[in-house]
């Protein structure tokens, strides 16, 4: 649920709460297809629409569905504790994304919430991610492999850790799956970023995957956007399931 007011239909722009109105229409059209929704906090904060993010999360919860709040927080421990309070208590997120760059003490305030999911950035889907994430250590491991190993060997003390692994890098996705067993991945890159669903499903087999689709669904059509979103969501789900039967993958679709 990453609304962009520049792409709202004219009728939506006229509403007092256009972000929530747009989101609600998408949710109503797709909640029987997805199992989770993932708002990106910056899309609301940049426009001063945090109250509409709260409205959106409350509405998702009213349908009995979870919310994964994409925030990618990461800071020194005292500040991280405030971020954890913001995401888990103010917004009531069921799961979040965080950045591991500052190390264990910066992640502990999030990981200590044993009843919440914490997805740690590992091998992200964007083209520039290789600049750092593919750096090689003296032991031969790349940075993303080092993060994956720490995630399962040290950081997952509450059993609530997942990893963000882009569908745009199927070979790396496969390596991370081999390192982490059945750890659940949040997998961006399907849809507008052009990742191959077939390659992703084969590479990620053996564990859970929250397969994320965003712009390709919520902006599938400008005017008849809710109906178009539903149709695109069904098409995406069906393509995923086409390869699910042969890959052994536990498929967990999510929309943002």
mmCIF file of N, CA and C in Angstrom, residues 111-220:
data_model
loop_
_atom_site.group_PDB
_atom_site.id
_atom_site.type_symbol
_atom_site.label_atom_id
_atom_site.label_comp_id
_atom_site.label_asym_id
_atom_site.label_seq_id
_atom_site.Cartn_x
_atom_site.Cartn_y
_atom_site.Cartn_z
ATOM 1 N N UNK A 111 13.905 -6.827 17.836
ATOM 2 C CA UNK A 111 13.885 -8.277 17.979
ATOM 3 C C UNK A 111 13.312 -8.715 19.321
ATOM 4 N N UNK A 112 13.417 -7.857 20.343
ATOM 5 C CA UNK A 112 12.908 -8.193 21.665
ATOM 6 C C UNK A 112 11.385 -8.302 21.703
ATOM 7 N N UNK A 113 10.720 -7.771 20.687
ATOM 8 C CA UNK A 113 9.265 -7.922 20.585
ATOM 9 C C UNK A 113 8.979 -9.303 19.998
ATOM 10 N N UNK A 114 8.945 -10.293 20.866
ATOM 11 C CA UNK A 114 8.876 -11.687 20.422
ATOM 12 C C UNK A 114 7.589 -12.013 19.673
ATOM 13 N N UNK A 115 6.552 -11.213 19.876
ATOM 14 C CA UNK A 115 5.276 -11.482 19.218
ATOM 15 C C UNK A 115 5.137 -10.744 17.893
ATOM 16 N N UNK A 116 6.216 -10.095 17.444
ATOM 17 C CA UNK A 116 6.201 -9.341 16.190
ATOM 18 C C UNK A 116 7.217 -9.914 15.203
ATOM 19 N N UNK A 117 6.925 -9.795 13.914
ATOM 20 C CA UNK A 117 7.862 -10.222 12.894
ATOM 21 C C UNK A 117 8.850 -9.124 12.542
ATOM 22 N N UNK A 118 10.108 -9.495 12.340
ATOM 23 C CA UNK A 118 11.159 -8.535 12.008
ATOM 24 C C UNK A 118 11.905 -9.038 10.773
ATOM 25 N N UNK A 119 11.743 -8.335 9.658
ATOM 26 C CA UNK A 119 12.399 -8.721 8.412
ATOM 27 C C UNK A 119 13.633 -7.845 8.214
ATOM 28 N N UNK A 120 14.789 -8.494 8.169
ATOM 29 C CA UNK A 120 16.075 -7.813 8.104
ATOM 30 C C UNK A 120 16.547 -7.732 6.659
ATOM 31 N N UNK A 121 16.963 -6.552 6.232
ATOM 32 C CA UNK A 121 17.486 -6.392 4.873
ATOM 33 C C UNK A 121 18.698 -7.296 4.681
ATOM 34 N N UNK A 122 18.677 -8.066 3.590
ATOM 35 C CA UNK A 122 19.760 -9.008 3.337
ATOM 36 C C UNK A 122 20.305 -8.827 1.916
ATOM 37 N N UNK A 123 19.491 -9.100 0.921
ATOM 38 C CA UNK A 123 19.888 -8.912 -0.491
ATOM 39 C C UNK A 123 18.722 -8.220 -1.178
ATOM 40 N N UNK A 124 18.795 -6.919 -1.227
ATOM 41 C CA UNK A 124 17.645 -6.136 -1.674
ATOM 42 C C UNK A 124 17.535 -6.121 -3.197
ATOM 43 N N UNK A 125 16.357 -5.771 -3.687
ATOM 44 C CA UNK A 125 16.028 -5.953 -5.103
ATOM 45 C C UNK A 125 16.540 -4.846 -6.013
ATOM 46 N N UNK A 126 16.958 -3.716 -5.446
ATOM 47 C CA UNK A 126 17.342 -2.564 -6.276
ATOM 48 C C UNK A 126 18.675 -2.792 -6.984
ATOM 49 N N UNK A 127 18.877 -2.203 -8.161
ATOM 50 C CA UNK A 127 20.111 -2.438 -8.945
ATOM 51 C C UNK A 127 21.388 -2.062 -8.214
ATOM 52 N N UNK A 128 21.374 -0.976 -7.423
ATOM 53 C CA UNK A 128 22.589 -0.515 -6.762
ATOM 54 C C UNK A 128 22.997 -1.312 -5.542
ATOM 55 N N UNK A 129 22.191 -2.285 -5.151
ATOM 56 C CA UNK A 129 22.468 -3.042 -3.932
ATOM 57 C C UNK A 129 23.777 -3.825 -4.000
ATOM 58 N N UNK A 130 24.228 -4.154 -5.213
ATOM 59 C CA UNK A 130 25.452 -4.946 -5.361
ATOM 60 C C UNK A 130 26.693 -4.212 -4.875
ATOM 61 N N UNK A 131 26.657 -2.889 -4.856
ATOM 62 C CA UNK A 131 27.830 -2.105 -4.458
ATOM 63 C C UNK A 131 28.335 -2.505 -3.078
ATOM 64 N N UNK A 132 27.422 -2.766 -2.138
ATOM 65 C CA UNK A 132 27.807 -3.163 -0.787
ATOM 66 C C UNK A 132 27.491 -4.631 -0.505
ATOM 67 N N UNK A 133 26.327 -5.074 -0.898
ATOM 68 C CA UNK A 133 25.867 -6.397 -0.480
ATOM 69 C C UNK A 133 26.654 -7.539 -1.111
ATOM 70 N N UNK A 134 27.366 -7.275 -2.192
ATOM 71 C CA UNK A 134 28.186 -8.313 -2.817
ATOM 72 C C UNK A 134 29.662 -8.225 -2.436
ATOM 73 N N UNK A 135 30.005 -7.370 -1.491
ATOM 74 C CA UNK A 135 31.388 -7.292 -1.028
ATOM 75 C C UNK A 135 31.805 -8.623 -0.405
ATOM 76 N N UNK A 136 33.058 -9.037 -0.664
ATOM 77 C CA UNK A 136 33.539 -10.349 -0.224
ATOM 78 C C UNK A 136 34.445 -10.206 0.990
ATOM 79 N N UNK A 137 34.184 -11.009 2.024
ATOM 80 C CA UNK A 137 35.014 -11.031 3.222
ATOM 81 C C UNK A 137 36.197 -11.982 3.027
ATOM 82 N N UNK A 138 37.117 -11.944 3.951
ATOM 83 C CA UNK A 138 38.317 -12.783 3.856
ATOM 84 C C UNK A 138 37.994 -14.275 3.911
ATOM 85 N N UNK A 139 36.855 -14.622 4.507
ATOM 86 C CA UNK A 139 36.461 -16.038 4.578
ATOM 87 C C UNK A 139 35.711 -16.500 3.335
ATOM 88 N N UNK A 140 35.593 -15.606 2.346
ATOM 89 C CA UNK A 140 34.947 -15.960 1.092
ATOM 90 C C UNK A 140 33.468 -15.662 1.024
ATOM 91 N N UNK A 141 32.857 -15.346 2.164
ATOM 92 C CA UNK A 141 31.435 -15.019 2.167
ATOM 93 C C UNK A 141 31.205 -13.599 1.656
ATOM 94 N N UNK A 142 30.133 -13.408 0.941
ATOM 95 C CA UNK A 142 29.699 -12.063 0.574
ATOM 96 C C UNK A 142 28.900 -11.471 1.736
ATOM 97 N N UNK A 143 28.763 -10.154 1.718
ATOM 98 C CA UNK A 143 28.090 -9.478 2.828
ATOM 99 C C UNK A 143 26.684 -10.031 3.047
ATOM 100 N N UNK A 144 25.928 -10.232 1.970
ATOM 101 C CA UNK A 144 24.563 -10.730 2.149
ATOM 102 C C UNK A 144 24.561 -12.140 2.747
ATOM 103 N N UNK A 145 25.559 -12.951 2.435
ATOM 104 C CA UNK A 145 25.654 -14.289 3.022
ATOM 105 C C UNK A 145 25.994 -14.203 4.510
ATOM 106 N N UNK A 146 26.869 -13.256 4.861
ATOM 107 C CA UNK A 146 27.232 -13.041 6.258
ATOM 108 C C UNK A 146 26.001 -12.631 7.065
ATOM 109 N N UNK A 147 25.187 -11.724 6.514
ATOM 110 C CA UNK A 147 23.957 -11.295 7.176
ATOM 111 C C UNK A 147 23.009 -12.480 7.352
ATOM 112 N N UNK A 148 22.874 -13.288 6.313
ATOM 113 C CA UNK A 148 21.981 -14.445 6.374
ATOM 114 C C UNK A 148 22.395 -15.405 7.482
ATOM 115 N N UNK A 149 23.699 -15.671 7.603
ATOM 116 C CA UNK A 149 24.186 -16.587 8.624
ATOM 117 C C UNK A 149 23.958 -16.010 10.027
ATOM 118 N N UNK A 150 24.243 -14.732 10.207
ATOM 119 C CA UNK A 150 24.009 -14.114 11.508
ATOM 120 C C UNK A 150 22.528 -14.158 11.876
ATOM 121 N N UNK A 151 21.685 -13.973 10.880
ATOM 122 C CA UNK A 151 20.245 -13.950 11.135
ATOM 123 C C UNK A 151 19.761 -15.252 11.753
ATOM 124 N N UNK A 152 20.258 -16.374 11.259
ATOM 125 C CA UNK A 152 19.775 -17.669 11.768
ATOM 126 C C UNK A 152 20.611 -18.190 12.936
ATOM 127 N N UNK A 153 21.845 -17.748 13.052
ATOM 128 C CA UNK A 153 22.722 -18.277 14.092
ATOM 129 C C UNK A 153 22.762 -17.425 15.358
ATOM 130 N N UNK A 154 22.445 -16.126 15.236
ATOM 131 C CA UNK A 154 22.599 -15.237 16.384
ATOM 132 C C UNK A 154 21.377 -14.361 16.641
ATOM 133 N N UNK A 155 20.829 -13.794 15.595
ATOM 134 C CA UNK A 155 19.800 -12.769 15.781
ATOM 135 C C UNK A 155 18.400 -13.325 16.035
ATOM 136 N N UNK A 156 18.151 -14.553 15.677
ATOM 137 C CA UNK A 156 16.794 -15.093 15.751
ATOM 138 C C UNK A 156 16.496 -15.742 17.100
ATOM 139 N N UNK A 157 16.882 -15.075 18.183
ATOM 140 C CA UNK A 157 16.734 -15.676 19.505
ATOM 141 C C UNK A 157 15.279 -15.743 19.957
ATOM 142 N N UNK A 158 14.396 -15.008 19.306
ATOM 143 C CA UNK A 158 12.979 -15.075 19.632
ATOM 144 C C UNK A 158 12.158 -15.769 18.545
ATOM 145 N N UNK A 159 12.828 -16.305 17.547
ATOM 146 C CA UNK A 159 12.118 -17.006 16.492
ATOM 147 C C UNK A 159 11.212 -16.121 15.664
ATOM 148 N N UNK A 160 11.553 -14.837 15.555
ATOM 149 C CA UNK A 160 10.687 -13.895 14.840
ATOM 150 C C UNK A 160 11.387 -13.190 13.680
ATOM 151 N N UNK A 161 12.526 -13.721 13.231
ATOM 152 C CA UNK A 161 13.324 -13.071 12.190
ATOM 153 C C UNK A 161 13.008 -13.642 10.811
ATOM 154 N N UNK A 162 12.828 -12.741 9.855
ATOM 155 C CA UNK A 162 12.790 -13.083 8.443
ATOM 156 C C UNK A 162 13.809 -12.230 7.707
ATOM 157 N N UNK A 163 13.981 -12.483 6.423
ATOM 158 C CA UNK A 163 14.964 -11.743 5.637
ATOM 159 C C UNK A 163 14.312 -11.141 4.398
ATOM 160 N N UNK A 164 14.767 -9.946 4.031
ATOM 161 C CA UNK A 164 14.342 -9.318 2.782
ATOM 162 C C UNK A 164 15.319 -9.743 1.691
ATOM 163 N N UNK A 165 14.805 -10.490 0.716
ATOM 164 C CA UNK A 165 15.643 -11.031 -0.357
ATOM 165 C C UNK A 165 14.941 -10.779 -1.689
ATOM 166 N N UNK A 166 15.587 -10.026 -2.575
ATOM 167 C CA UNK A 166 14.949 -9.627 -3.817
ATOM 168 C C UNK A 166 14.786 -10.758 -4.819
ATOM 169 N N UNK A 167 13.614 -10.779 -5.449
ATOM 170 C CA UNK A 167 13.366 -11.752 -6.512
ATOM 171 C C UNK A 167 14.201 -11.463 -7.750
ATOM 172 N N UNK A 168 14.776 -10.265 -7.808
ATOM 173 C CA UNK A 168 15.593 -9.872 -8.951
ATOM 174 C C UNK A 168 16.953 -10.546 -8.966
ATOM 175 N N UNK A 169 17.303 -11.256 -7.889
ATOM 176 C CA UNK A 169 18.606 -11.931 -7.797
ATOM 177 C C UNK A 169 18.379 -13.410 -7.485
ATOM 178 N N UNK A 170 17.877 -14.209 -8.405
ATOM 179 C CA UNK A 170 17.529 -15.600 -8.088
ATOM 180 C C UNK A 170 18.705 -16.457 -7.638
ATOM 181 N N UNK A 171 19.901 -16.224 -8.173
ATOM 182 C CA UNK A 171 21.047 -17.027 -7.745
ATOM 183 C C UNK A 171 21.400 -16.737 -6.292
ATOM 184 N N UNK A 172 21.360 -15.459 -5.912
ATOM 185 C CA UNK A 172 21.618 -15.104 -4.519
ATOM 186 C C UNK A 172 20.497 -15.593 -3.621
ATOM 187 N N UNK A 173 19.265 -15.517 -4.110
ATOM 188 C CA UNK A 173 18.120 -16.030 -3.365
ATOM 189 C C UNK A 173 18.315 -17.505 -3.040
ATOM 190 N N UNK A 174 18.785 -18.267 -4.016
ATOM 191 C CA UNK A 174 19.014 -19.695 -3.811
ATOM 192 C C UNK A 174 20.098 -19.935 -2.765
ATOM 193 N N UNK A 175 21.183 -19.147 -2.807
ATOM 194 C CA UNK A 175 22.259 -19.300 -1.830
ATOM 195 C C UNK A 175 21.765 -18.998 -0.413
ATOM 196 N N UNK A 176 20.955 -17.944 -0.292
ATOM 197 C CA UNK A 176 20.446 -17.567 1.029
ATOM 198 C C UNK A 176 19.504 -18.639 1.565
ATOM 199 N N UNK A 177 18.698 -19.219 0.688
ATOM 200 C CA UNK A 177 17.826 -20.314 1.120
ATOM 201 C C UNK A 177 18.656 -21.483 1.638
ATOM 202 N N UNK A 178 19.755 -21.801 0.961
ATOM 203 C CA UNK A 178 20.613 -22.899 1.397
ATOM 204 C C UNK A 178 21.247 -22.609 2.755
ATOM 205 N N UNK A 179 21.543 -21.336 3.026
ATOM 206 C CA UNK A 179 22.175 -20.948 4.285
ATOM 207 C C UNK A 179 21.190 -20.879 5.446
ATOM 208 N N UNK A 180 19.931 -20.603 5.156
ATOM 209 C CA UNK A 180 18.983 -20.273 6.225
ATOM 210 C C UNK A 180 17.842 -21.268 6.389
ATOM 211 N N UNK A 181 17.840 -22.337 5.612
ATOM 212 C CA UNK A 181 16.789 -23.337 5.773
ATOM 213 C C UNK A 181 15.411 -22.776 5.453
ATOM 214 N N UNK A 182 14.440 -23.009 6.347
ATOM 215 C CA UNK A 182 13.062 -22.629 6.059
ATOM 216 C C UNK A 182 12.689 -21.232 6.539
ATOM 217 N N UNK A 183 13.686 -20.381 6.796
ATOM 218 C CA UNK A 183 13.429 -18.994 7.173
ATOM 219 C C UNK A 183 12.500 -18.327 6.155
ATOM 220 N N UNK A 184 11.552 -17.542 6.650
ATOM 221 C CA UNK A 184 10.630 -16.845 5.758
ATOM 222 C C UNK A 184 11.301 -15.613 5.162
ATOM 223 N N UNK A 185 11.141 -15.453 3.849
ATOM 224 C CA UNK A 185 11.689 -14.299 3.142
ATOM 225 C C UNK A 185 10.555 -13.347 2.751
ATOM 226 N N UNK A 186 10.830 -12.061 2.846
ATOM 227 C CA UNK A 186 10.013 -11.044 2.199
ATOM 228 C C UNK A 186 10.675 -10.780 0.855
ATOM 229 N N UNK A 187 9.953 -11.041 -0.234
ATOM 230 C CA UNK A 187 10.567 -11.055 -1.558
ATOM 231 C C UNK A 187 9.964 -9.955 -2.446
ATOM 232 N N UNK A 188 10.623 -8.791 -2.508
ATOM 233 C CA UNK A 188 10.200 -7.755 -3.458
ATOM 234 C C UNK A 188 10.781 -8.024 -4.842
ATOM 235 N N UNK A 189 10.277 -7.297 -5.833
ATOM 236 C CA UNK A 189 10.844 -7.396 -7.177
ATOM 237 C C UNK A 189 9.904 -7.967 -8.209
ATOM 238 N N UNK A 190 8.780 -8.563 -7.766
ATOM 239 C CA UNK A 190 7.796 -9.098 -8.706
ATOM 240 C C UNK A 190 6.922 -7.951 -9.205
ATOM 241 N N UNK A 191 6.660 -7.931 -10.500
ATOM 242 C CA UNK A 191 5.803 -6.881 -11.054
ATOM 243 C C UNK A 191 6.611 -5.832 -11.776
ATOM 244 N N UNK A 192 6.565 -4.597 -11.290
ATOM 245 C CA UNK A 192 7.190 -3.482 -11.999
ATOM 246 C C UNK A 192 8.705 -3.612 -12.118
ATOM 247 N N UNK A 193 9.352 -4.306 -11.167
ATOM 248 C CA UNK A 193 10.802 -4.475 -11.232
ATOM 249 C C UNK A 193 11.228 -5.604 -12.174
ATOM 250 N N UNK A 194 10.256 -6.376 -12.661
ATOM 251 C CA UNK A 194 10.526 -7.310 -13.746
ATOM 252 C C UNK A 194 11.147 -8.636 -13.377
ATOM 253 N N UNK A 195 11.104 -9.038 -12.106
ATOM 254 C CA UNK A 195 11.700 -10.320 -11.722
ATOM 255 C C UNK A 195 10.920 -11.479 -12.323
ATOM 256 N N UNK A 196 11.635 -12.559 -12.624
ATOM 257 C CA UNK A 196 11.018 -13.773 -13.146
ATOM 258 C C UNK A 196 10.380 -14.562 -12.004
ATOM 259 N N UNK A 197 9.071 -14.745 -12.063
ATOM 260 C CA UNK A 197 8.392 -15.523 -11.032
ATOM 261 C C UNK A 197 8.869 -16.969 -11.047
ATOM 262 N N UNK A 198 9.054 -17.530 -12.228
ATOM 263 C CA UNK A 198 9.519 -18.912 -12.340
ATOM 264 C C UNK A 198 10.875 -19.084 -11.659
ATOM 265 N N UNK A 199 11.815 -18.192 -11.941
ATOM 266 C CA UNK A 199 13.148 -18.285 -11.343
ATOM 267 C C UNK A 199 13.092 -18.073 -9.839
ATOM 268 N N UNK A 200 12.270 -17.132 -9.399
ATOM 269 C CA UNK A 200 12.146 -16.849 -7.976
ATOM 270 C C UNK A 200 11.597 -18.048 -7.222
ATOM 271 N N UNK A 201 10.543 -18.670 -7.760
ATOM 272 C CA UNK A 201 9.925 -19.787 -7.071
ATOM 273 C C UNK A 201 10.872 -20.977 -6.959
ATOM 274 N N UNK A 202 11.647 -21.228 -7.989
ATOM 275 C CA UNK A 202 12.610 -22.330 -7.943
ATOM 276 C C UNK A 202 13.745 -22.031 -6.966
ATOM 277 N N UNK A 203 14.215 -20.796 -6.986
ATOM 278 C CA UNK A 203 15.345 -20.435 -6.127
ATOM 279 C C UNK A 203 14.957 -20.413 -4.655
ATOM 280 N N UNK A 204 13.728 -20.009 -4.358
ATOM 281 C CA UNK A 204 13.312 -19.847 -2.968
ATOM 282 C C UNK A 204 12.650 -21.060 -2.365
ATOM 283 N N UNK A 205 12.593 -22.174 -3.092
ATOM 284 C CA UNK A 205 11.898 -23.358 -2.586
ATOM 285 C C UNK A 205 12.552 -23.876 -1.308
ATOM 286 N N UNK A 206 11.718 -24.406 -0.433
ATOM 287 C CA UNK A 206 12.213 -24.958 0.817
ATOM 288 C C UNK A 206 11.857 -24.152 2.042
ATOM 289 N N UNK A 207 11.166 -23.028 1.849
ATOM 290 C CA UNK A 207 10.767 -22.198 2.988
ATOM 291 C C UNK A 207 9.690 -21.224 2.580
ATOM 292 N N UNK A 208 9.207 -20.462 3.541
ATOM 293 C CA UNK A 208 8.142 -19.504 3.289
ATOM 294 C C UNK A 208 8.631 -18.283 2.535
ATOM 295 N N UNK A 209 7.746 -17.718 1.711
ATOM 296 C CA UNK A 209 8.054 -16.475 1.003
ATOM 297 C C UNK A 209 6.833 -15.570 1.015
ATOM 298 N N UNK A 210 7.002 -14.369 1.533
ATOM 299 C CA UNK A 210 6.016 -13.309 1.387
ATOM 300 C C UNK A 210 6.343 -12.604 0.075
ATOM 301 N N UNK A 211 5.605 -12.911 -0.968
ATOM 302 C CA UNK A 211 5.905 -12.380 -2.298
ATOM 303 C C UNK A 211 5.197 -11.048 -2.463
ATOM 304 N N UNK A 212 5.981 -10.011 -2.628
ATOM 305 C CA UNK A 212 5.466 -8.646 -2.606
ATOM 306 C C UNK A 212 5.209 -8.107 -4.010
ATOM 307 N N UNK A 213 4.026 -7.536 -4.212
ATOM 308 C CA UNK A 213 3.713 -6.830 -5.457
ATOM 309 C C UNK A 213 3.139 -5.478 -5.094
ATOM 310 N N UNK A 214 3.560 -4.442 -5.807
ATOM 311 C CA UNK A 214 3.163 -3.091 -5.441
ATOM 312 C C UNK A 214 2.565 -2.345 -6.616
ATOM 313 N N UNK A 215 3.407 -1.573 -7.329
ATOM 314 C CA UNK A 215 2.899 -0.696 -8.391
ATOM 315 C C UNK A 215 2.162 -1.448 -9.483
ATOM 316 N N UNK A 216 2.610 -2.669 -9.779
ATOM 317 C CA UNK A 216 1.971 -3.429 -10.850
ATOM 318 C C UNK A 216 0.512 -3.742 -10.533
ATOM 319 N N UNK A 217 0.149 -3.719 -9.251
ATOM 320 C CA UNK A 217 -1.222 -4.018 -8.851
ATOM 321 C C UNK A 217 -2.004 -2.745 -8.532
ATOM 322 N N UNK A 218 -1.483 -1.912 -7.650
ATOM 323 C CA UNK A 218 -2.294 -0.775 -7.205
ATOM 324 C C UNK A 218 -2.425 0.308 -8.270
ATOM 325 N N UNK A 219 -1.518 0.338 -9.233
ATOM 326 C CA UNK A 219 -1.614 1.302 -10.331
ATOM 327 C C UNK A 219 -1.799 0.598 -11.672
ATOM 328 N N UNK A 220 -2.506 -0.537 -11.642
ATOM 329 C CA UNK A 220 -2.749 -1.279 -12.880
ATOM 330 C C UNK A 220 -3.623 -0.494 -13.851
#
